[in-house]
PDB file of C-alpha atoms and ligand atoms in Angstrom:
ATOM      1  CA  MET S   1      24.493  10.378  16.987  1.00 60.00           C
ATOM      2  CA  LYS S   2      21.389  11.919  15.357  1.00 60.00           C
ATOM      3  CA  ASN S   3      21.704  14.009  12.178  1.00 61.00           C
ATOM      4  CA  THR S   4      22.029  17.654  13.306  1.00 56.00           C
ATOM      5  CA  ARG S   5      22.759  19.175   9.881  1.00 63.00           C
ATOM      6  CA  GLN S   6      20.602  22.053   8.587  1.00 67.00           C
ATOM      7  CA  LEU S   7      17.930  20.356   6.477  1.00 68.00           C
ATOM      8  CA  PRO S   8      16.044  21.856   3.512  1.00 74.00           C
ATOM      9  CA  SER S   9      12.354  22.726   3.860  1.00 87.00           C
ATOM     10  CA  LEU S  10       9.819  19.927   4.121  1.00 91.00           C
ATOM     11  CA  LYS S  11       8.627  20.276   0.549  1.00 92.00           C
ATOM     12  CA  GLN S  12      12.150  20.473  -0.897  1.00 93.00           C
ATOM     13  CA  ARG S  13      13.086  17.461   1.155  1.00 94.00           C
ATOM     14  CA  ALA S  14      10.076  15.452  -0.039  1.00 96.00           C
ATOM     15  CA  LEU S  15      10.954  16.248  -3.670  1.00 96.00           C
ATOM     16  CA  GLU S  16      14.599  15.349  -3.155  1.00 96.00           C
ATOM     17  CA  ILE S  17      13.587  12.065  -1.500  1.00 97.00           C
ATOM     18  CA  LEU S  18      11.301  11.311  -4.423  1.00 97.00           C
ATOM     19  CA  ILE S  19      14.070  11.964  -6.970  1.00 97.00           C
ATOM     20  CA  ARG S  20      16.551   9.795  -5.105  1.00 98.00           C
ATOM     21  CA  LEU S  21      14.069   6.950  -4.629  1.00 97.00           C
ATOM     22  CA  GLN S  22      13.197   7.047  -8.324  1.00 97.00           C
ATOM     23  CA  ARG S  23      16.892   6.677  -9.091  1.00 97.00           C
ATOM     24  CA  LEU S  24      17.320   3.879  -6.545  1.00 97.00           C
ATOM     25  CA  TYR S  25      14.237   1.894  -7.529  1.00 97.00           C
ATOM     26  CA  PRO S  26      13.518   2.809 -11.164  1.00 96.00           C
ATOM     27  CA  HIS S  27      11.403  -0.271 -11.849  1.00 95.00           C
ATOM     28  CA  ALA S  28       9.474  -0.346  -8.579  1.00 95.00           C
ATOM     29  CA  THR S  29       5.926  -1.511  -9.045  1.00 93.00           C
ATOM     30  CA  CYS S  30       3.084  -3.112  -7.115  1.00 94.00           C
ATOM     31  CA  SER S  31       4.380  -6.479  -5.953  1.00 94.00           C
ATOM     32  CA  LEU S  32       0.974  -8.170  -5.761  1.00 97.00           C
ATOM     33  CA  HIS S  33       0.164 -10.499  -8.670  1.00 98.00           C
ATOM     34  CA  TYR S  34      -3.171  -9.990 -10.443  1.00 98.00           C
ATOM     35  CA  SER S  35      -4.656  -9.843 -13.898  1.00 97.00           C
ATOM     36  CA  THR S  36      -7.879  -7.883 -13.363  1.00 98.00           C
ATOM     37  CA  PRO S  37      -8.935  -4.951 -11.140  1.00 98.00           C
ATOM     38  CA  LEU S  38     -11.082  -7.384  -9.119  1.00 98.00           C
ATOM     39  CA  GLN S  39      -8.108  -9.659  -8.513  1.00 98.00           C
ATOM     40  CA  LEU S  40      -6.021  -6.679  -7.388  1.00 98.00           C
ATOM     41  CA  LEU S  41      -8.811  -5.658  -5.015  1.00 98.00           C
ATOM     42  CA  VAL S  42      -8.948  -9.167  -3.538  1.00 98.00           C
ATOM     43  CA  ALA S  43      -5.138  -9.432  -3.282  1.00 98.00           C
ATOM     44  CA  THR S  44      -4.972  -6.059  -1.541  1.00 97.00           C
ATOM     45  CA  ILE S  45      -7.648  -7.055   0.983  1.00 98.00           C
ATOM     46  CA  LEU S  46      -5.627 -10.219   1.664  1.00 98.00           C
ATOM     47  CA  SER S  47      -2.419  -8.229   2.114  1.00 96.00           C
ATOM     48  CA  ALA S  48      -3.626  -6.600   5.356  1.00 94.00           C
ATOM     49  CA  GLN S  49      -1.304  -7.775   8.164  1.00 92.00           C
ATOM     50  CA  CYS S  50       0.372 -10.118   5.683  1.00 94.00           C
ATOM     51  CA  THR S  51       3.327  -9.951   3.295  1.00 94.00           C
ATOM     52  CA  ASP S  52       2.735  -9.546  -0.444  1.00 95.00           C
ATOM     53  CA  GLU S  53       4.909 -12.609  -0.929  1.00 96.00           C
ATOM     54  CA  ARG S  54       2.540 -14.791   1.067  1.00 98.00           C
ATOM     55  CA  VAL S  55      -0.492 -13.318  -0.709  1.00 98.00           C
ATOM     56  CA  ASN S  56       1.153 -14.160  -4.044  1.00 98.00           C
ATOM     57  CA  ARG S  57       1.482 -17.759  -2.919  1.00 98.00           C
ATOM     58  CA  VAL S  58      -2.246 -17.951  -2.124  1.00 98.00           C
ATOM     59  CA  THR S  59      -3.829 -16.114  -5.043  1.00 98.00           C
ATOM     60  CA  PRO S  60      -2.901 -18.420  -7.973  1.00 98.00           C
ATOM     61  CA  VAL S  61      -5.048 -21.235  -6.527  1.00 98.00           C
ATOM     62  CA  LEU S  62      -7.708 -18.812  -5.293  1.00 98.00           C
ATOM     63  CA  PHE S  63      -8.038 -17.083  -8.682  1.00 98.00           C
ATOM     64  CA  SER S  64      -8.035 -20.291 -10.659  1.00 98.00           C
ATOM     65  CA  ARG S  65     -10.909 -21.603  -8.501  1.00 98.00           C
ATOM     66  CA  PHE S  66     -12.760 -18.248  -8.245  1.00 98.00           C
ATOM     67  CA  PRO S  67     -11.545 -15.949 -11.048  1.00 96.00           C
ATOM     68  CA  ASP S  68     -14.122 -13.151 -10.879  1.00 97.00           C
ATOM     69  CA  ALA S  69     -16.631 -11.261  -8.746  1.00 98.00           C
ATOM     70  CA  ARG S  70     -19.531 -13.571  -9.558  1.00 98.00           C
ATOM     71  CA  SER S  71     -17.708 -16.781  -8.635  1.00 98.00           C
ATOM     72  CA  LEU S  72     -16.374 -15.230  -5.417  1.00 98.00           C
ATOM     73  CA  ALA S  73     -19.839 -13.906  -4.531  1.00 98.00           C
ATOM     74  CA  ASN S  74     -21.286 -17.406  -4.889  1.00 98.00           C
ATOM     75  CA  ALA S  75     -18.359 -19.294  -3.346  1.00 98.00           C
ATOM     76  CA  ASP S  76     -18.809 -21.637  -0.432  1.00 98.00           C
ATOM     77  CA  LEU S  77     -17.562 -19.500   2.452  1.00 98.00           C
ATOM     78  CA  THR S  78     -15.729 -22.351   4.189  1.00 98.00           C
ATOM     79  CA  GLU S  79     -13.872 -23.215   0.993  1.00 98.00           C
ATOM     80  CA  LEU S  80     -12.985 -19.567   0.516  1.00 98.00           C
ATOM     81  CA  GLU S  81     -11.746 -19.320   4.112  1.00 98.00           C
ATOM     82  CA  ASN S  82      -9.556 -22.365   3.642  1.00 98.00           C
ATOM     83  CA  LEU S  83      -8.021 -20.956   0.476  1.00 98.00           C
ATOM     84  CA  VAL S  84      -6.999 -17.695   2.180  1.00 98.00           C
ATOM     85  CA  ARG S  85      -6.272 -19.166   5.634  1.00 98.00           C
ATOM     86  CA  SER S  86      -2.489 -18.686   5.527  1.00 98.00           C
ATOM     87  CA  THR S  87      -2.825 -14.900   5.055  1.00 98.00           C
ATOM     88  CA  GLY S  88      -4.151 -14.530   8.627  1.00 97.00           C
ATOM     89  CA  PHE S  89      -7.493 -13.118   9.811  1.00 97.00           C
ATOM     90  CA  TYR S  90      -8.888 -15.444   7.155  1.00 98.00           C
ATOM     91  CA  ARG S  91     -12.505 -15.559   8.365  1.00 98.00           C
ATOM     92  CA  HIS S  92     -12.753 -11.791   8.348  1.00 98.00           C
ATOM     93  CA  LYS S  93     -10.982 -11.478   4.987  1.00 98.00           C
ATOM     94  CA  ALA S  94     -13.075 -14.199   3.310  1.00 98.00           C
ATOM     95  CA  LYS S  95     -16.294 -12.616   4.596  1.00 98.00           C
ATOM     96  CA  ASN S  96     -15.265  -9.167   3.352  1.00 98.00           C
ATOM     97  CA  ILE S  97     -14.128 -10.466  -0.052  1.00 98.00           C
ATOM     98  CA  GLN S  98     -17.435 -12.234  -0.562  1.00 98.00           C
ATOM     99  CA  ALA S  99     -19.495  -9.263   0.653  1.00 98.00           C
ATOM    100  CA  ALA S 100     -17.484  -6.854  -1.528  1.00 98.00           C
ATOM    101  CA  CYS S 101     -18.003  -9.066  -4.591  1.00 98.00           C
ATOM    102  CA  ARG S 102     -21.738  -9.280  -3.908  1.00 98.00           C
ATOM    103  CA  MET S 103     -21.935  -5.503  -3.689  1.00 98.00           C
ATOM    104  CA  ILE S 104     -19.900  -5.114  -6.885  1.00 98.00           C
ATOM    105  CA  ILE S 105     -22.461  -7.283  -8.663  1.00 98.00           C
ATOM    106  CA  THR S 106     -25.597  -5.725  -7.195  1.00 98.00           C
ATOM    107  CA  ASP S 107     -24.522  -2.069  -7.025  1.00 98.00           C
ATOM    108  CA  PHE S 108     -21.773  -1.641  -9.625  1.00 98.00           C
ATOM    109  CA  ASN S 109     -22.794  -3.839 -12.573  1.00 97.00           C
ATOM    110  CA  GLY S 110     -20.125  -6.390 -11.787  1.00 97.00           C
ATOM    111  CA  GLU S 111     -17.257  -3.902 -12.263  1.00 97.00           C
ATOM    112  CA  VAL S 112     -14.830  -2.630  -9.629  1.00 98.00           C
ATOM    113  CA  PRO S 113     -15.779   1.043  -9.191  1.00 98.00           C
ATOM    114  CA  GLN S 114     -13.238   3.683 -10.213  1.00 98.00           C
ATOM    115  CA  GLN S 115     -14.162   6.310  -7.646  1.00 98.00           C
ATOM    116  CA  MET S 116     -12.797   6.570  -4.131  1.00 98.00           C
ATOM    117  CA  GLU S 117     -16.226   7.166  -2.510  1.00 98.00           C
ATOM    118  CA  GLN S 118     -17.674   4.086  -4.188  1.00 98.00           C
ATOM    119  CA  LEU S 119     -14.692   1.878  -3.367  1.00 98.00           C
ATOM    120  CA  LEU S 120     -14.940   2.905   0.267  1.00 98.00           C
ATOM    121  CA  GLN S 121     -18.496   1.524   0.377  1.00 98.00           C
ATOM    122  CA  LEU S 122     -17.175  -1.991  -0.232  1.00 98.00           C
ATOM    123  CA  PRO S 123     -16.747  -4.166   2.872  1.00 97.00           C
ATOM    124  CA  GLY S 124     -13.096  -4.483   3.889  1.00 93.00           C
ATOM    125  CA  VAL S 125     -11.988  -1.519   1.772  1.00 97.00           C
ATOM    126  CA  ALA S 126     -10.383   1.492   3.464  1.00 96.00           C
ATOM    127  CA  ARG S 127      -8.355   4.255   1.820  1.00 96.00           C
ATOM    128  CA  LYS S 128      -5.166   2.202   1.626  1.00 95.00           C
ATOM    129  CA  THR S 129      -6.815  -0.547  -0.425  1.00 97.00           C
ATOM    130  CA  ALA S 130      -8.768   1.957  -2.510  1.00 98.00           C
ATOM    131  CA  ASN S 131      -5.601   3.933  -3.325  1.00 97.00           C
ATOM    132  CA  VAL S 132      -3.764   0.792  -4.451  1.00 97.00           C
ATOM    133  CA  VAL S 133      -6.633  -0.324  -6.685  1.00 98.00           C
ATOM    134  CA  LEU S 134      -7.199   3.116  -8.216  1.00 98.00           C
ATOM    135  CA  ALA S 135      -3.503   3.661  -8.909  1.00 97.00           C
ATOM    136  CA  HIS S 136      -2.513   0.262 -10.231  1.00 96.00           C
ATOM    137  CA  ALA S 137      -5.699  -1.000 -11.859  1.00 97.00           C
ATOM    138  CA  PHE S 138      -6.891   2.327 -13.292  1.00 98.00           C
ATOM    139  CA  GLY S 139      -3.914   4.723 -13.247  1.00 96.00           C
ATOM    140  CA  ILE S 140      -5.779   7.168 -10.969  1.00 97.00           C
ATOM    141  CA  ASN S 141      -3.791   8.981  -8.264  1.00 96.00           C
ATOM    142  CA  ALA S 142      -6.557   9.693  -5.768  1.00 97.00           C
ATOM    143  CA  GLY S 143      -4.383   9.647  -2.662  1.00 97.00           C
ATOM    144  CA  VAL S 144      -1.184   8.368  -1.119  1.00 97.00           C
ATOM    145  CA  THR S 145      -1.159   4.742  -0.023  1.00 96.00           C
ATOM    146  CA  VAL S 146      -0.065   4.638   3.614  1.00 96.00           C
ATOM    147  CA  ASP S 147       0.960   1.165   4.713  1.00 94.00           C
ATOM    148  CA  THR S 148       3.244   0.259   7.590  1.00 94.00           C
ATOM    149  CA  HIS S 149       6.427   1.122   5.599  1.00 96.00           C
ATOM    150  CA  VAL S 150       5.121   4.460   4.306  1.00 97.00           C
ATOM    151  CA  LYS S 151       3.984   5.340   7.813  1.00 97.00           C
ATOM    152  CA  ARG S 152       7.338   4.478   9.435  1.00 97.00           C
ATOM    153  CA  LEU S 153       9.522   6.109   6.795  1.00 98.00           C
ATOM    154  CA  SER S 154       7.441   9.279   6.524  1.00 97.00           C
ATOM    155  CA  GLN S 155       7.749   9.694  10.272  1.00 97.00           C
ATOM    156  CA  ARG S 156      11.487   8.980  10.346  1.00 97.00           C
ATOM    157  CA  LEU S 157      12.048  11.322   7.411  1.00 97.00           C
ATOM    158  CA  GLY S 158      10.285  14.032   9.410  1.00 96.00           C
ATOM    159  CA  LEU S 159       7.509  14.529   6.837  1.00 97.00           C
ATOM    160  CA  THR S 160       4.700  13.967   9.306  1.00 97.00           C
ATOM    161  CA  LYS S 161       4.243  14.042  13.048  1.00 96.00           C
ATOM    162  CA  HIS S 162       1.031  12.049  12.900  1.00 97.00           C
ATOM    163  CA  THR S 163       0.476   8.389  13.649  1.00 96.00           C
ATOM    164  CA  ASP S 164      -2.986   8.067  12.114  1.00 96.00           C
ATOM    165  CA  PRO S 165      -2.735   6.926   8.442  1.00 96.00           C
ATOM    166  CA  ILE S 166      -5.455   9.333   7.311  1.00 96.00           C
ATOM    167  CA  ARG S 167      -3.571  12.329   8.722  1.00 97.00           C
ATOM    168  CA  ILE S 168      -0.241  11.026   7.400  1.00 98.00           C
ATOM    169  CA  GLU S 169      -1.825  10.702   3.972  1.00 98.00           C
ATOM    170  CA  ARG S 170      -3.107  14.272   4.195  1.00 97.00           C
ATOM    171  CA  ASP S 171       0.386  15.559   5.077  1.00 97.00           C
ATOM    172  CA  LEU S 172       2.001  13.623   2.221  1.00 97.00           C
ATOM    173  CA  MET S 173      -0.580  14.840  -0.295  1.00 97.00           C
ATOM    174  CA  GLN S 174       0.526  18.396   0.562  1.00 96.00           C
ATOM    175  CA  LEU S 175       4.203  17.604   0.062  1.00 96.00           C
ATOM    176  CA  VAL S 176       4.316  15.303  -2.961  1.00 96.00           C
ATOM    177  CA  PRO S 177       3.041  16.293  -6.442  1.00 96.00           C
ATOM    178  CA  GLN S 178      -0.184  14.437  -7.285  1.00 96.00           C
ATOM    179  CA  PRO S 179       1.169  12.556 -10.353  1.00 95.00           C
ATOM    180  CA  ASP S 180       3.787  11.022  -8.043  1.00 96.00           C
ATOM    181  CA  TRP S 181       1.550   9.981  -5.180  1.00 97.00           C
ATOM    182  CA  GLU S 182       1.686   6.278  -5.979  1.00 94.00           C
ATOM    183  CA  ASN S 183       5.337   6.415  -7.125  1.00 93.00           C
ATOM    184  CA  TRP S 184       6.108   7.821  -3.720  1.00 94.00           C
ATOM    185  CA  SER S 185       4.386   5.043  -1.797  1.00 96.00           C
ATOM    186  CA  ILE S 186       5.759   2.188  -3.859  1.00 96.00           C
ATOM    187  CA  ARG S 187       9.336   3.440  -3.636  1.00 97.00           C
ATOM    188  CA  LEU S 188       9.105   4.185   0.051  1.00 97.00           C
ATOM    189  CA  ILE S 189       7.863   0.620   0.538  1.00 96.00           C
ATOM    190  CA  TYR S 190      10.890  -0.695  -1.411  1.00 96.00           C
ATOM    191  CA  HIS S 191      13.217   1.436   0.694  1.00 98.00           C
ATOM    192  CA  GLY S 192      11.515   0.313   3.892  1.00 97.00           C
ATOM    193  CA  ARG S 193      11.974  -3.327   2.969  1.00 95.00           C
ATOM    194  CA  ALA S 194      15.581  -2.958   1.784  1.00 96.00           C
ATOM    195  CA  VAL S 195      17.178  -0.304   4.007  1.00 98.00           C
ATOM    196  CA  CYS S 196      14.989   1.520   6.510  1.00 98.00           C
ATOM    197  CA  LYS S 197      13.681  -1.567   8.266  1.00 97.00           C
ATOM    198  CA  ALA S 198      11.492  -1.342  11.338  1.00 95.00           C
ATOM    199  CA  ARG S 199      14.310  -2.646  13.518  1.00 94.00           C
ATOM    200  CA  ASN S 200      17.878  -1.556  12.868  1.00 93.00           C
ATOM    201  CA  PRO S 201      17.530   0.866   9.938  1.00 96.00           C
ATOM    202  CA  ALA S 202      20.729   0.745   7.867  1.00 97.00           C
ATOM    203  CA  CYS S 203      21.417   4.488   8.082  1.00 97.00           C
ATOM    204  CA  LYS S 204      25.098   4.125   7.182  1.00 95.00           C
ATOM    205  CA  ALA S 205      24.163   2.613   3.835  1.00 96.00           C
ATOM    206  CA  CYS S 206      21.118   4.842   3.282  1.00 97.00           C
ATOM    207  CA  GLN S 207      21.090   7.220   0.319  1.00 97.00           C
ATOM    208  CA  LEU S 208      18.763   9.537   2.229  1.00 97.00           C
ATOM    209  CA  ALA S 209      20.897   9.865   5.364  1.00 96.00           C
ATOM    210  CA  ASP S 210      22.057  13.433   4.652  1.00 94.00           C
ATOM    211  CA  ILE S 211      18.462  14.687   4.454  1.00 94.00           C
ATOM    212  CA  CYS S 212      16.929  12.459   7.126  1.00 95.00           C
ATOM    213  CA  PRO S 213      16.462  13.922  10.611  1.00 94.00           C
ATOM    214  CA  SER S 214      16.416  10.404  12.108  1.00 96.00           C
ATOM    215  CA  ALA S 215      19.660   9.269  10.500  1.00 95.00           C
ATOM    216  CA  ILE S 216      22.086   7.749  12.932  1.00 82.00           C
ATOM    217  CA  VAL S 217      25.308   9.209  11.550  1.00 69.00           C
ATOM    218  CA  PRO S 218      28.815   8.234  12.690  1.00 62.00           C
ATOM    219  CA  GLY S 219      29.721  10.460  15.670  1.00 51.00           C
TER     220      GLY S 219
HETATM  221  S1  SF4 E   1      17.624   4.239   7.056  1.00 85.76           S
HETATM  222 FE1  SF4 E   1      18.136   5.853   8.523  1.00 85.76          FE
HETATM  223  S2  SF4 E   1      18.753   7.582   7.233  1.00 85.76           S
HETATM  224 FE2  SF4 E   1      17.624   6.170   5.932  1.00 85.76          FE
HETATM  225  S3  SF4 E   1      15.534   6.907   5.963  1.00 85.76           S
HETATM  226 FE3  SF4 E   1      15.717   5.331   7.553  1.00 85.76          FE
HETATM  227  S4  SF4 E   1      16.181   6.474   9.441  1.00 85.76           S
HETATM  228 FE4  SF4 E   1      16.573   7.850   7.711  1.00 85.76          FE
END
Protein backbone atom coordinates (compact mmCIF):
# COMPACT_ATOMS: atom_id res chain seq x y z
CA MET A 1 0.00 0.00 0.00
CA LYS A 2 1.33 3.47 -0.94
CA ASN A 3 2.07 6.06 1.77
CA THR A 4 -1.10 8.17 2.14
CA ARG A 5 0.00 10.20 5.18
CA GLN A 6 -0.10 14.02 5.04
CA LEU A 7 3.42 15.02 3.99
CA PRO A 8 5.22 18.29 4.79
CA SER A 9 5.85 20.83 2.02
CA LEU A 10 8.39 20.03 -0.67
CA LYS A 11 11.06 22.29 0.76
CA GLN A 12 10.58 21.06 4.34
CA ARG A 13 10.71 17.52 3.06
CA ALA A 14 13.92 18.12 1.11
CA LEU A 15 15.56 19.61 4.22
CA GLU A 16 14.38 16.74 6.41
CA ILE A 17 15.69 14.22 3.87
CA LEU A 18 19.03 16.02 3.83
CA ILE A 19 19.30 15.95 7.64
CA ARG A 20 18.43 12.27 7.82
CA LEU A 21 20.84 11.32 5.02
CA GLN A 22 23.63 13.27 6.71
CA ARG A 23 22.97 11.26 9.86
CA LEU A 24 22.82 7.98 7.94
CA TYR A 25 25.91 8.55 5.81
CA PRO A 26 28.08 11.01 7.77
CA HIS A 27 31.28 10.12 5.92
CA ALA A 28 29.84 9.89 2.42
CA THR A 29 32.24 11.14 -0.20
CA CYS A 30 33.02 10.77 -3.89
CA SER A 31 33.83 7.11 -4.42
CA LEU A 32 36.06 7.64 -7.47
CA HIS A 33 39.81 7.44 -6.78
CA TYR A 34 41.97 10.32 -8.03
CA SER A 35 44.80 12.55 -6.93
CA THR A 36 44.44 15.57 -9.22
CA PRO A 37 41.50 17.50 -10.73
CA LEU A 38 42.46 16.10 -14.16
CA GLN A 39 42.34 12.54 -12.84
CA LEU A 40 38.91 13.20 -11.31
CA LEU A 41 37.72 14.59 -14.65
CA VAL A 42 38.96 11.49 -16.48
CA ALA A 43 37.50 9.11 -13.86
CA THR A 44 34.14 10.87 -14.06
CA ILE A 45 34.07 10.64 -17.86
CA LEU A 46 34.81 6.92 -17.51
CA SER A 47 32.04 6.47 -14.95
CA ALA A 48 29.27 7.12 -17.51
CA GLN A 49 27.21 3.91 -17.81
CA CYS A 50 29.72 2.19 -15.54
CA THR A 51 30.11 1.60 -11.80
CA ASP A 52 32.63 3.64 -9.81
CA GLU A 53 34.05 0.34 -8.58
CA ARG A 54 34.96 -0.74 -12.10
CA VAL A 55 36.40 2.69 -12.90
CA ASN A 56 38.57 2.42 -9.78
CA ARG A 57 39.93 -0.87 -11.06
CA VAL A 58 40.93 0.73 -14.38
CA THR A 59 42.38 4.07 -13.31
CA PRO A 60 45.46 2.95 -11.30
CA VAL A 61 47.05 1.47 -14.45
CA LEU A 62 45.71 4.27 -16.65
CA PHE A 63 47.06 7.03 -14.38
CA SER A 64 50.42 5.38 -13.87
CA ARG A 65 50.86 5.16 -17.66
CA PHE A 66 49.30 8.58 -18.43
CA PRO A 67 49.31 10.69 -15.24
CA ASP A 68 48.43 14.12 -16.63
CA ALA A 69 46.75 16.10 -19.40
CA ARG A 70 49.86 16.27 -21.58
CA SER A 71 50.54 12.53 -21.54
CA LEU A 72 46.87 11.74 -22.21
CA ALA A 73 46.76 14.29 -25.04
CA ASN A 74 49.75 12.61 -26.69
CA ALA A 75 48.76 9.01 -25.91
CA ASP A 76 48.41 6.40 -28.61
CA LEU A 77 44.64 6.23 -29.01
CA THR A 78 44.54 2.44 -29.38
CA GLU A 79 46.54 1.98 -26.19
CA LEU A 80 44.25 4.40 -24.40
CA GLU A 81 41.17 2.55 -25.68
CA ASN A 82 42.56 -0.75 -24.45
CA LEU A 83 43.25 0.66 -21.00
CA VAL A 84 39.66 1.89 -20.56
CA ARG A 85 37.95 -0.91 -22.52
CA SER A 86 36.28 -2.58 -19.53
CA THR A 87 34.36 0.60 -18.62
CA GLY A 88 32.20 0.26 -21.76
CA PHE A 89 31.79 2.69 -24.67
CA TYR A 90 35.59 2.72 -24.57
CA ARG A 91 36.22 4.16 -28.05
CA HIS A 92 33.97 7.12 -27.37
CA LYS A 93 35.38 7.65 -23.87
CA ALA A 94 39.03 7.40 -24.99
CA LYS A 95 38.39 9.86 -27.84
CA ASN A 96 36.69 12.34 -25.50
CA ILE A 97 39.38 12.04 -22.82
CA GLN A 98 42.10 12.72 -25.36
CA ALA A 99 40.20 15.61 -26.98
CA ALA A 100 39.41 17.13 -23.56
CA CYS A 101 43.08 16.92 -22.53
CA ARG A 102 44.17 18.55 -25.79
CA MET A 103 41.74 21.39 -25.21
CA ILE A 104 42.89 21.78 -21.60
CA ILE A 105 46.44 22.23 -22.89
CA THR A 106 45.66 24.56 -25.79
CA ASP A 107 42.85 26.63 -24.26
CA PHE A 108 43.30 26.43 -20.48
CA ASN A 109 47.07 26.46 -19.90
CA GLY A 110 47.11 22.80 -18.99
CA GLU A 111 44.78 23.27 -15.98
CA VAL A 112 41.27 21.89 -15.54
CA PRO A 113 39.04 24.99 -15.68
CA GLN A 114 37.11 25.95 -12.55
CA GLN A 115 34.08 27.45 -14.25
CA MET A 116 31.00 25.56 -15.38
CA GLU A 117 30.83 27.27 -18.81
CA GLN A 118 34.45 26.40 -19.54
CA LEU A 119 34.14 22.81 -18.34
CA LEU A 120 31.12 22.34 -20.57
CA GLN A 121 33.26 23.21 -23.60
CA LEU A 122 35.37 20.10 -23.04
CA PRO A 123 34.45 17.07 -25.16
CA GLY A 124 32.56 14.45 -23.15
CA VAL A 125 31.73 16.85 -20.32
CA ALA A 126 28.08 17.58 -19.50
CA ARG A 127 26.70 19.15 -16.33
CA LYS A 128 26.90 15.95 -14.31
CA THR A 129 30.64 15.57 -14.87
CA ALA A 130 31.24 19.30 -14.45
CA ASN A 131 29.35 19.35 -11.13
CA VAL A 132 31.38 16.43 -9.77
CA VAL A 133 34.69 18.01 -10.76
CA LEU A 134 33.80 21.47 -9.43
CA ALA A 135 32.52 20.11 -6.12
CA HIS A 136 35.17 17.53 -5.33
CA ALA A 137 38.28 18.95 -6.97
CA PHE A 138 37.63 22.63 -6.20
CA GLY A 139 34.96 22.77 -3.47
CA ILE A 140 32.60 24.75 -5.72
CA ASN A 141 28.87 23.99 -5.53
CA ALA A 142 27.78 25.10 -8.99
CA GLY A 143 24.86 22.70 -9.33
CA VAL A 144 23.39 19.41 -8.21
CA THR A 145 24.90 16.27 -9.71
CA VAL A 146 22.07 14.22 -11.20
CA ASP A 147 23.10 10.65 -11.92
CA THR A 148 20.84 7.64 -12.23
CA HIS A 149 20.44 7.29 -8.42
CA VAL A 150 19.73 10.99 -7.81
CA LYS A 151 17.23 10.94 -10.66
CA ARG A 152 15.38 7.85 -9.38
CA LEU A 153 15.32 8.87 -5.72
CA SER A 154 14.32 12.47 -6.38
CA GLN A 155 11.39 11.20 -8.41
CA ARG A 156 10.36 8.59 -5.83
CA LEU A 157 10.68 11.14 -3.04
CA GLY A 158 8.30 13.37 -4.99
CA LEU A 159 10.80 16.24 -5.33
CA THR A 160 10.55 16.42 -9.09
CA LYS A 161 8.13 15.31 -11.77
CA HIS A 162 10.70 15.64 -14.52
CA THR A 163 12.69 12.93 -16.24
CA ASP A 164 15.26 15.17 -17.93
CA PRO A 165 18.38 15.57 -15.69
CA ILE A 166 18.68 19.28 -16.46
CA ARG A 167 15.13 19.95 -15.26
CA ILE A 168 15.57 17.65 -12.25
CA GLU A 169 18.71 19.58 -11.35
CA ARG A 170 16.82 22.86 -11.63
CA ASP A 171 14.08 21.57 -9.29
CA LEU A 172 16.61 20.32 -6.74
CA MET A 173 18.55 23.60 -6.80
CA GLN A 174 15.32 25.32 -5.70
CA LEU A 175 14.75 22.91 -2.83
CA VAL A 176 18.21 22.27 -1.38
CA PRO A 177 20.44 25.02 0.08
CA GLN A 178 23.41 25.72 -2.21
CA PRO A 179 26.16 24.74 0.29
CA ASP A 180 24.54 21.28 0.44
CA TRP A 181 24.10 20.65 -3.26
CA GLU A 182 26.91 18.11 -3.50
CA ASN A 183 26.21 16.65 -0.03
CA TRP A 184 22.72 15.99 -1.28
CA SER A 185 23.80 14.13 -4.40
CA ILE A 186 26.47 12.03 -2.73
CA ARG A 187 24.16 10.92 0.07
CA LEU A 188 21.28 10.21 -2.24
CA ILE A 189 23.65 8.04 -4.29
CA TYR A 190 24.64 6.14 -1.11
CA HIS A 191 20.99 5.66 -0.21
CA GLY A 192 20.16 4.55 -3.74
CA ARG A 193 22.89 1.93 -3.65
CA ALA A 194 22.09 0.68 -0.14
CA VAL A 195 18.31 0.94 0.26
CA CYS A 196 16.30 2.55 -2.52
CA LYS A 197 17.53 0.30 -5.30
CA ALA A 198 16.14 0.51 -8.81
CA ARG A 199 14.39 -2.83 -8.38
CA ASN A 200 12.79 -3.73 -5.06
CA PRO A 201 13.40 -0.62 -2.93
CA ALA A 202 13.67 -1.68 0.72
CA CYS A 203 10.92 0.66 1.95
CA LYS A 204 10.35 -1.29 5.18
CA ALA A 205 13.93 -0.64 6.23
CA CYS A 206 14.08 2.90 4.82
CA GLN A 207 14.62 5.81 7.21
CA LEU A 208 12.76 8.09 4.80
CA ALA A 209 9.60 5.98 4.50
CA ASP A 210 7.42 8.28 6.62
CA ILE A 211 8.14 11.26 4.36
CA CYS A 212 8.30 9.42 1.03
CA PRO A 213 5.19 9.45 -1.17
CA SER A 214 6.39 6.29 -2.94
CA ALA A 215 6.95 4.27 0.22
CA ILE A 216 5.32 0.89 0.15
CA VAL A 217 4.12 0.74 3.75
CA PRO A 218 2.61 -2.34 5.42
CA GLY A 219 -1.15 -2.30 4.74
S1 LIG B 1 13.22 2.93 -0.28
FE1 LIG B 1 11.02 3.30 -0.45
S2 LIG B 1 10.58 4.75 1.21
FE2 LIG B 1 12.78 4.80 0.86
S3 LIG B 1 13.10 6.48 -0.54
FE3 LIG B 1 12.93 4.61 -1.76
S4 LIG B 1 10.75 4.49 -2.34
FE4 LIG B 1 10.92 5.96 -0.65
